[in-house]
Amino acid sequence: MESYGQLAARLAIDLAAVSVLTFAVYYPRHRRRDLVPAYLALNVALFSVVAALARVGEGGGMALGFGLFGVLSIIRLRSDSIQHEEVAYYFTTLVLGLLCALPHLPLAVAGGLAALLLLVIHVADHPRLLAGTRRAVITLDVVHSGEDALRADLTRRLGEPLTWTVKQVDFVRDLMVVDVRFRVPELSAGTERTTRTAPAADAAAQPTPRPRTIPRPHASAKETV
């Protein structure tokens, strides 16, 4: 059984790793403050459970296995509110807490594996990696009968479609719901559109001249009589 000093060192490695993951990698890229305490609390909670179960004696291995199964089974990740990259951060947080809390794993190995996880998630979720590819779920106001017509419509609306999946077709309301992966148009096209619309914007920004009003002469008292 390891000493309290070793446990404190493992906790320090875990807190440093999850802080780098949360405050240096995740939050500057995704800006979701509501998930920051979730990541931190989940990591520290899993570390505490694993460290406590590892100190129960000879039956610690079986207790540790059942305890981890119970902890992981209560975690529910809903795909409609959490994106897939955020699910990756969830599991990285879990693995960091698990690695750092294992009692028989050397500190150097735990620190090296934690650094490897941070490096992988930093590179895999880098904004410059596959920056020209986007995903969108759109609702079209027309039902296309052929793939060529659908591709032309998606190209006109979004850009070059790479692949798509038709999720819903409503013939009553004449609607289509499409999950599409597409490539963002080149910056030159956006620059050209901006240059064309610039004169109109400048003309609209110029003040409209007011019409000159000519004062009408007032009749004197003698003329009125």
PDB file of C-alpha atoms in Angstrom:
ATOM      1  CA  MET A   1       0.000   0.000   0.000  1.00  0.00           C
ATOM      2  CA  GLU A   2       1.428   3.335  -1.032  1.00  0.00           C
ATOM      3  CA  SER A   3       2.004   6.210   1.360  1.00  0.00           C
ATOM      4  CA  TYR A   4       0.054   9.415   1.586  1.00  0.00           C
ATOM      5  CA  GLY A   5       2.931  11.284  -0.023  1.00  0.00           C
ATOM      6  CA  GLN A   6       2.685   9.152  -3.141  1.00  0.00           C
ATOM      7  CA  LEU A   7      -1.082   9.631  -3.176  1.00  0.00           C
ATOM      8  CA  ALA A   8      -0.604  13.399  -2.941  1.00  0.00           C
ATOM      9  CA  ALA A   9       1.876  13.261  -5.826  1.00  0.00           C
ATOM     10  CA  ARG A  10      -0.610  11.319  -7.947  1.00  0.00           C
ATOM     11  CA  LEU A  11      -3.310  13.846  -7.110  1.00  0.00           C
ATOM     12  CA  ALA A  12      -0.996  16.710  -8.104  1.00  0.00           C
ATOM     13  CA  ILE A  13      -0.277  15.052 -11.475  1.00  0.00           C
ATOM     14  CA  ASP A  14      -3.977  14.477 -12.043  1.00  0.00           C
ATOM     15  CA  LEU A  15      -4.959  18.052 -11.169  1.00  0.00           C
ATOM     16  CA  ALA A  16      -2.228  19.478 -13.377  1.00  0.00           C
ATOM     17  CA  ALA A  17      -3.252  17.291 -16.315  1.00  0.00           C
ATOM     18  CA  VAL A  18      -6.985  17.995 -16.059  1.00  0.00           C
ATOM     19  CA  SER A  19      -6.320  21.726 -15.606  1.00  0.00           C
ATOM     20  CA  VAL A  20      -4.262  21.816 -18.804  1.00  0.00           C
ATOM     21  CA  LEU A  21      -6.953  19.837 -20.597  1.00  0.00           C
ATOM     22  CA  THR A  22      -9.791  22.065 -19.413  1.00  0.00           C
ATOM     23  CA  PHE A  23      -8.348  25.572 -19.249  1.00  0.00           C
ATOM     24  CA  ALA A  24      -5.599  25.439 -21.886  1.00  0.00           C
ATOM     25  CA  VAL A  25      -7.104  23.164 -24.547  1.00  0.00           C
ATOM     26  CA  TYR A  26     -10.884  22.831 -24.231  1.00  0.00           C
ATOM     27  CA  TYR A  27     -12.205  26.208 -23.062  1.00  0.00           C
ATOM     28  CA  PRO A  28     -10.150  28.447 -25.425  1.00  0.00           C
ATOM     29  CA  ARG A  29     -11.473  26.430 -28.378  1.00  0.00           C
ATOM     30  CA  HIS A  30     -15.109  25.695 -27.488  1.00  0.00           C
ATOM     31  CA  ARG A  31     -16.029  28.388 -24.910  1.00  0.00           C
ATOM     32  CA  ARG A  32     -18.591  26.241 -23.074  1.00  0.00           C
ATOM     33  CA  ARG A  33     -18.317  27.277 -19.457  1.00  0.00           C
ATOM     34  CA  ASP A  34     -21.029  24.852 -18.340  1.00  0.00           C
ATOM     35  CA  LEU A  35     -18.833  21.845 -19.145  1.00  0.00           C
ATOM     36  CA  VAL A  36     -15.740  23.096 -17.301  1.00  0.00           C
ATOM     37  CA  PRO A  37     -16.983  22.180 -13.790  1.00  0.00           C
ATOM     38  CA  ALA A  38     -18.346  18.915 -15.181  1.00  0.00           C
ATOM     39  CA  TYR A  39     -14.902  17.892 -16.439  1.00  0.00           C
ATOM     40  CA  LEU A  40     -13.150  18.915 -13.237  1.00  0.00           C
ATOM     41  CA  ALA A  41     -15.688  17.306 -10.906  1.00  0.00           C
ATOM     42  CA  LEU A  42     -15.828  14.083 -12.909  1.00  0.00           C
ATOM     43  CA  ASN A  43     -12.054  13.761 -12.966  1.00  0.00           C
ATOM     44  CA  VAL A  44     -11.556  14.395  -9.245  1.00  0.00           C
ATOM     45  CA  ALA A  45     -14.523  12.186  -8.335  1.00  0.00           C
ATOM     46  CA  LEU A  46     -13.161   9.259 -10.342  1.00  0.00           C
ATOM     47  CA  PHE A  47      -9.701   9.759  -8.867  1.00  0.00           C
ATOM     48  CA  SER A  48     -11.164   9.722  -5.348  1.00  0.00           C
ATOM     49  CA  VAL A  49     -13.197   6.568  -5.982  1.00  0.00           C
ATOM     50  CA  VAL A  50     -10.275   4.654  -7.495  1.00  0.00           C
ATOM     51  CA  ALA A  51      -7.860   5.778  -4.758  1.00  0.00           C
ATOM     52  CA  ALA A  52     -10.332   4.783  -2.040  1.00  0.00           C
ATOM     53  CA  LEU A  53     -11.111   1.386  -3.547  1.00  0.00           C
ATOM     54  CA  ALA A  54      -7.404   0.651  -3.977  1.00  0.00           C
ATOM     55  CA  ARG A  55      -6.840   0.899  -0.202  1.00  0.00           C
ATOM     56  CA  VAL A  56      -9.474  -1.598   0.978  1.00  0.00           C
ATOM     57  CA  GLY A  57      -7.073  -4.544   1.367  1.00  0.00           C
ATOM     58  CA  GLU A  58      -6.579  -7.818  -0.454  1.00  0.00           C
ATOM     59  CA  GLY A  59      -9.939  -7.695  -2.172  1.00  0.00           C
ATOM     60  CA  GLY A  60      -9.161  -4.287  -3.600  1.00  0.00           C
ATOM     61  CA  GLY A  61      -8.821  -5.554  -7.171  1.00  0.00           C
ATOM     62  CA  MET A  62     -12.343  -6.975  -7.334  1.00  0.00           C
ATOM     63  CA  ALA A  63     -13.796  -4.029  -5.442  1.00  0.00           C
ATOM     64  CA  LEU A  64     -11.979  -1.648  -7.768  1.00  0.00           C
ATOM     65  CA  GLY A  65     -13.397  -3.391 -10.850  1.00  0.00           C
ATOM     66  CA  PHE A  66     -16.970  -3.358  -9.594  1.00  0.00           C
ATOM     67  CA  GLY A  67     -16.628   0.211  -8.395  1.00  0.00           C
ATOM     68  CA  LEU A  68     -15.371   1.429 -11.766  1.00  0.00           C
ATOM     69  CA  PHE A  69     -18.158  -0.436 -13.529  1.00  0.00           C
ATOM     70  CA  GLY A  70     -20.711   1.303 -11.312  1.00  0.00           C
ATOM     71  CA  VAL A  71     -19.160   4.743 -11.790  1.00  0.00           C
ATOM     72  CA  LEU A  72     -18.951   4.468 -15.567  1.00  0.00           C
ATOM     73  CA  SER A  73     -22.448   3.022 -15.914  1.00  0.00           C
ATOM     74  CA  ILE A  74     -24.143   6.083 -14.402  1.00  0.00           C
ATOM     75  CA  ILE A  75     -22.609   8.481 -16.943  1.00  0.00           C
ATOM     76  CA  ARG A  76     -25.082   9.356 -19.677  1.00  0.00           C
ATOM     77  CA  LEU A  77     -23.913  11.337 -22.697  1.00  0.00           C
ATOM     78  CA  ARG A  78     -26.718  12.728 -24.859  1.00  0.00           C
ATOM     79  CA  SER A  79     -25.660  13.403 -28.422  1.00  0.00           C
ATOM     80  CA  ASP A  80     -28.187  16.209 -28.924  1.00  0.00           C
ATOM     81  CA  SER A  81     -26.654  18.501 -26.286  1.00  0.00           C
ATOM     82  CA  ILE A  82     -23.016  17.332 -26.365  1.00  0.00           C
ATOM     83  CA  GLN A  83     -20.954  17.290 -29.523  1.00  0.00           C
ATOM     84  CA  HIS A  84     -18.721  14.382 -30.445  1.00  0.00           C
ATOM     85  CA  GLU A  85     -15.515  16.279 -29.697  1.00  0.00           C
ATOM     86  CA  GLU A  86     -16.853  17.084 -26.234  1.00  0.00           C
ATOM     87  CA  VAL A  87     -17.505  13.383 -25.680  1.00  0.00           C
ATOM     88  CA  ALA A  88     -13.806  12.838 -26.444  1.00  0.00           C
ATOM     89  CA  TYR A  89     -12.941  15.357 -23.719  1.00  0.00           C
ATOM     90  CA  TYR A  90     -15.240  13.507 -21.326  1.00  0.00           C
ATOM     91  CA  PHE A  91     -13.466  10.201 -21.834  1.00  0.00           C
ATOM     92  CA  THR A  92     -10.042  11.841 -21.690  1.00  0.00           C
ATOM     93  CA  THR A  93     -11.017  13.324 -18.333  1.00  0.00           C
ATOM     94  CA  LEU A  94     -12.100   9.882 -17.121  1.00  0.00           C
ATOM     95  CA  VAL A  95      -8.925   8.180 -18.285  1.00  0.00           C
ATOM     96  CA  LEU A  96      -6.734  10.846 -16.679  1.00  0.00           C
ATOM     97  CA  GLY A  97      -8.393  10.306 -13.321  1.00  0.00           C
ATOM     98  CA  LEU A  98      -8.131   6.540 -13.681  1.00  0.00           C
ATOM     99  CA  LEU A  99      -4.459   6.486 -14.712  1.00  0.00           C
ATOM    100  CA  CYS A 100      -3.290   8.855 -12.013  1.00  0.00           C
ATOM    101  CA  ALA A 101      -5.143   7.005  -9.262  1.00  0.00           C
ATOM    102  CA  LEU A 102      -3.952   3.456  -9.994  1.00  0.00           C
ATOM    103  CA  PRO A 103      -1.783   2.505  -6.988  1.00  0.00           C
ATOM    104  CA  HIS A 104       0.665   0.083  -8.652  1.00  0.00           C
ATOM    105  CA  LEU A 105       1.389   2.293 -11.662  1.00  0.00           C
ATOM    106  CA  PRO A 106       4.693   4.188 -11.325  1.00  0.00           C
ATOM    107  CA  LEU A 107       4.452   7.949 -11.170  1.00  0.00           C
ATOM    108  CA  ALA A 108       6.688   8.398 -14.224  1.00  0.00           C
ATOM    109  CA  VAL A 109       4.491   6.086 -16.293  1.00  0.00           C
ATOM    110  CA  ALA A 110       1.307   7.829 -15.110  1.00  0.00           C
ATOM    111  CA  GLY A 111       2.747  11.243 -15.942  1.00  0.00           C
ATOM    112  CA  GLY A 112       3.961  10.092 -19.350  1.00  0.00           C
ATOM    113  CA  LEU A 113       0.605   8.564 -20.293  1.00  0.00           C
ATOM    114  CA  ALA A 114      -1.205  11.700 -19.117  1.00  0.00           C
ATOM    115  CA  ALA A 115       1.083  13.853 -21.281  1.00  0.00           C
ATOM    116  CA  LEU A 116       0.446  11.534 -24.238  1.00  0.00           C
ATOM    117  CA  LEU A 117      -3.323  11.919 -23.807  1.00  0.00           C
ATOM    118  CA  LEU A 118      -3.020  15.697 -23.675  1.00  0.00           C
ATOM    119  CA  LEU A 119      -0.873  15.726 -26.801  1.00  0.00           C
ATOM    120  CA  VAL A 120      -3.319  13.532 -28.721  1.00  0.00           C
ATOM    121  CA  ILE A 121      -6.389  15.594 -27.799  1.00  0.00           C
ATOM    122  CA  HIS A 122      -4.499  18.840 -28.549  1.00  0.00           C
ATOM    123  CA  VAL A 123      -3.584  17.696 -32.053  1.00  0.00           C
ATOM    124  CA  ALA A 124      -6.836  15.886 -32.851  1.00  0.00           C
ATOM    125  CA  ASP A 125      -9.005  18.894 -31.926  1.00  0.00           C
ATOM    126  CA  HIS A 126      -6.713  21.577 -33.349  1.00  0.00           C
ATOM    127  CA  PRO A 127      -8.635  24.258 -35.299  1.00  0.00           C
ATOM    128  CA  ARG A 128      -6.212  24.027 -38.245  1.00  0.00           C
ATOM    129  CA  LEU A 129      -6.737  20.284 -38.678  1.00  0.00           C
ATOM    130  CA  LEU A 130      -9.265  19.780 -41.502  1.00  0.00           C
ATOM    131  CA  ALA A 131     -10.329  23.416 -41.106  1.00  0.00           C
ATOM    132  CA  GLY A 132     -12.088  23.553 -44.467  1.00  0.00           C
ATOM    133  CA  THR A 133     -14.611  20.812 -43.634  1.00  0.00           C
ATOM    134  CA  ARG A 134     -17.908  21.552 -41.891  1.00  0.00           C
ATOM    135  CA  ARG A 135     -21.018  19.653 -40.827  1.00  0.00           C
ATOM    136  CA  ALA A 136     -24.576  20.966 -40.799  1.00  0.00           C
ATOM    137  CA  VAL A 137     -28.101  19.621 -40.468  1.00  0.00           C
ATOM    138  CA  ILE A 138     -30.309  21.681 -42.782  1.00  0.00           C
ATOM    139  CA  THR A 139     -33.994  21.669 -43.716  1.00  0.00           C
ATOM    140  CA  LEU A 140     -34.710  22.176 -47.389  1.00  0.00           C
ATOM    141  CA  ASP A 141     -37.994  23.635 -48.617  1.00  0.00           C
ATOM    142  CA  VAL A 142     -38.126  21.182 -51.512  1.00  0.00           C
ATOM    143  CA  VAL A 143     -38.000  17.391 -51.922  1.00  0.00           C
ATOM    144  CA  HIS A 144     -35.413  16.363 -54.507  1.00  0.00           C
ATOM    145  CA  SER A 145     -36.061  13.108 -56.337  1.00  0.00           C
ATOM    146  CA  GLY A 146     -32.487  12.616 -57.590  1.00  0.00           C
ATOM    147  CA  GLU A 147     -29.003  12.881 -56.120  1.00  0.00           C
ATOM    148  CA  ASP A 148     -27.808  15.265 -58.834  1.00  0.00           C
ATOM    149  CA  ALA A 149     -30.497  17.811 -58.014  1.00  0.00           C
ATOM    150  CA  LEU A 150     -29.806  17.461 -54.295  1.00  0.00           C
ATOM    151  CA  ARG A 151     -26.069  17.901 -54.822  1.00  0.00           C
ATOM    152  CA  ALA A 152     -26.645  21.035 -56.928  1.00  0.00           C
ATOM    153  CA  ASP A 153     -28.937  22.508 -54.272  1.00  0.00           C
ATOM    154  CA  LEU A 154     -26.461  21.787 -51.462  1.00  0.00           C
ATOM    155  CA  THR A 155     -23.632  23.253 -53.507  1.00  0.00           C
ATOM    156  CA  ARG A 156     -25.603  26.440 -54.100  1.00  0.00           C
ATOM    157  CA  ARG A 157     -26.499  26.819 -50.433  1.00  0.00           C
ATOM    158  CA  LEU A 158     -23.399  25.625 -48.551  1.00  0.00           C
ATOM    159  CA  GLY A 159     -20.486  24.782 -50.802  1.00  0.00           C
ATOM    160  CA  GLU A 160     -19.062  21.566 -52.178  1.00  0.00           C
ATOM    161  CA  PRO A 161     -20.829  18.644 -50.438  1.00  0.00           C
ATOM    162  CA  LEU A 162     -18.555  15.743 -49.511  1.00  0.00           C
ATOM    163  CA  THR A 163     -21.217  13.371 -48.228  1.00  0.00           C
ATOM    164  CA  TRP A 164     -24.766  13.637 -46.942  1.00  0.00           C
ATOM    165  CA  THR A 165     -27.495  11.593 -45.303  1.00  0.00           C
ATOM    166  CA  VAL A 166     -31.201  12.240 -45.790  1.00  0.00           C
ATOM    167  CA  LYS A 167     -32.670  12.052 -42.299  1.00  0.00           C
ATOM    168  CA  GLN A 168     -36.290  12.959 -43.015  1.00  0.00           C
ATOM    169  CA  VAL A 169     -38.580  13.472 -46.023  1.00  0.00           C
ATOM    170  CA  ASP A 170     -41.976  15.142 -45.615  1.00  0.00           C
ATOM    171  CA  PHE A 171     -44.090  15.090 -48.781  1.00  0.00           C
ATOM    172  CA  VAL A 172     -47.022  16.801 -47.062  1.00  0.00           C
ATOM    173  CA  ARG A 173     -45.091  19.953 -46.175  1.00  0.00           C
ATOM    174  CA  ASP A 174     -42.547  19.481 -48.992  1.00  0.00           C
ATOM    175  CA  LEU A 175     -39.500  19.382 -46.702  1.00  0.00           C
ATOM    176  CA  MET A 176     -36.207  17.484 -46.534  1.00  0.00           C
ATOM    177  CA  VAL A 177     -33.847  17.237 -43.535  1.00  0.00           C
ATOM    178  CA  VAL A 178     -30.286  16.504 -44.630  1.00  0.00           C
ATOM    179  CA  ASP A 179     -27.160  15.877 -42.550  1.00  0.00           C
ATOM    180  CA  VAL A 180     -24.365  17.084 -44.818  1.00  0.00           C
ATOM    181  CA  ARG A 181     -20.585  17.319 -44.630  1.00  0.00           C
ATOM    182  CA  PHE A 182     -19.289  20.015 -46.948  1.00  0.00           C
ATOM    183  CA  ARG A 183     -16.161  21.938 -47.832  1.00  0.00           C
ATOM    184  CA  VAL A 184     -16.119  25.663 -47.115  1.00  0.00           C
ATOM    185  CA  PRO A 185     -15.834  27.828 -50.269  1.00  0.00           C
ATOM    186  CA  GLU A 186     -12.505  29.475 -50.949  1.00  0.00           C
ATOM    187  CA  LEU A 187     -11.769  32.872 -49.498  1.00  0.00           C
ATOM    188  CA  SER A 188     -11.453  34.377 -52.965  1.00  0.00           C
ATOM    189  CA  ALA A 189     -15.153  33.909 -53.604  1.00  0.00           C
ATOM    190  CA  GLY A 190     -16.004  35.708 -50.396  1.00  0.00           C
ATOM    191  CA  THR A 191     -13.613  38.518 -51.269  1.00  0.00           C
ATOM    192  CA  GLU A 192     -15.178  38.899 -54.696  1.00  0.00           C
ATOM    193  CA  ARG A 193     -18.670  39.063 -53.255  1.00  0.00           C
ATOM    194  CA  THR A 194     -17.541  41.664 -50.741  1.00  0.00           C
ATOM    195  CA  THR A 195     -15.937  43.773 -53.466  1.00  0.00           C
ATOM    196  CA  ARG A 196     -19.052  43.712 -55.600  1.00  0.00           C
ATOM    197  CA  THR A 197     -21.354  44.787 -52.801  1.00  0.00           C
ATOM    198  CA  ALA A 198     -19.059  47.479 -51.459  1.00  0.00           C
ATOM    199  CA  PRO A 199     -20.207  50.342 -53.767  1.00  0.00           C
ATOM    200  CA  ALA A 200     -23.820  49.721 -52.872  1.00  0.00           C
ATOM    201  CA  ALA A 201     -22.963  49.849 -49.199  1.00  0.00           C
ATOM    202  CA  ASP A 202     -21.009  53.067 -49.667  1.00  0.00           C
ATOM    203  CA  ALA A 203     -23.905  54.612 -51.579  1.00  0.00           C
ATOM    204  CA  ALA A 204     -26.294  53.631 -48.842  1.00  0.00           C
ATOM    205  CA  ALA A 205     -24.007  55.136 -46.235  1.00  0.00           C
ATOM    206  CA  GLN A 206     -23.975  58.576 -47.922  1.00  0.00           C
ATOM    207  CA  PRO A 207     -26.502  61.048 -46.513  1.00  0.00           C
ATOM    208  CA  THR A 208     -29.509  61.821 -48.684  1.00  0.00           C
ATOM    209  CA  PRO A 209     -29.614  65.523 -49.660  1.00  0.00           C
ATOM    210  CA  ARG A 210     -32.606  67.377 -48.359  1.00  0.00           C
ATOM    211  CA  PRO A 211     -34.819  69.191 -50.893  1.00  0.00           C
ATOM    212  CA  ARG A 212     -34.598  72.953 -50.740  1.00  0.00           C
ATOM    213  CA  THR A 213     -37.818  74.664 -49.728  1.00  0.00           C
ATOM    214  CA  ILE A 214     -38.610  78.077 -51.166  1.00  0.00           C
ATOM    215  CA  PRO A 215     -40.445  80.281 -48.663  1.00  0.00           C
ATOM    216  CA  ARG A 216     -43.776  81.559 -49.847  1.00  0.00           C
ATOM    217  CA  PRO A 217     -44.298  85.363 -49.571  1.00  0.00           C
ATOM    218  CA  HIS A 218     -46.750  86.431 -46.915  1.00  0.00           C
ATOM    219  CA  ALA A 219     -49.505  88.805 -47.900  1.00  0.00           C
ATOM    220  CA  SER A 220     -49.370  92.194 -46.242  1.00  0.00           C
ATOM    221  CA  ALA A 221     -52.286  93.797 -44.456  1.00  0.00           C
ATOM    222  CA  LYS A 222     -52.973  96.224 -47.278  1.00  0.00           C
ATOM    223  CA  GLU A 223     -53.179  93.457 -49.891  1.00  0.00           C
ATOM    224  CA  THR A 224     -55.528  91.455 -47.762  1.00  0.00           C
ATOM    225  CA  VAL A 225     -57.910  94.394 -47.470  1.00  0.00           C
TER     226      VAL A 225
END
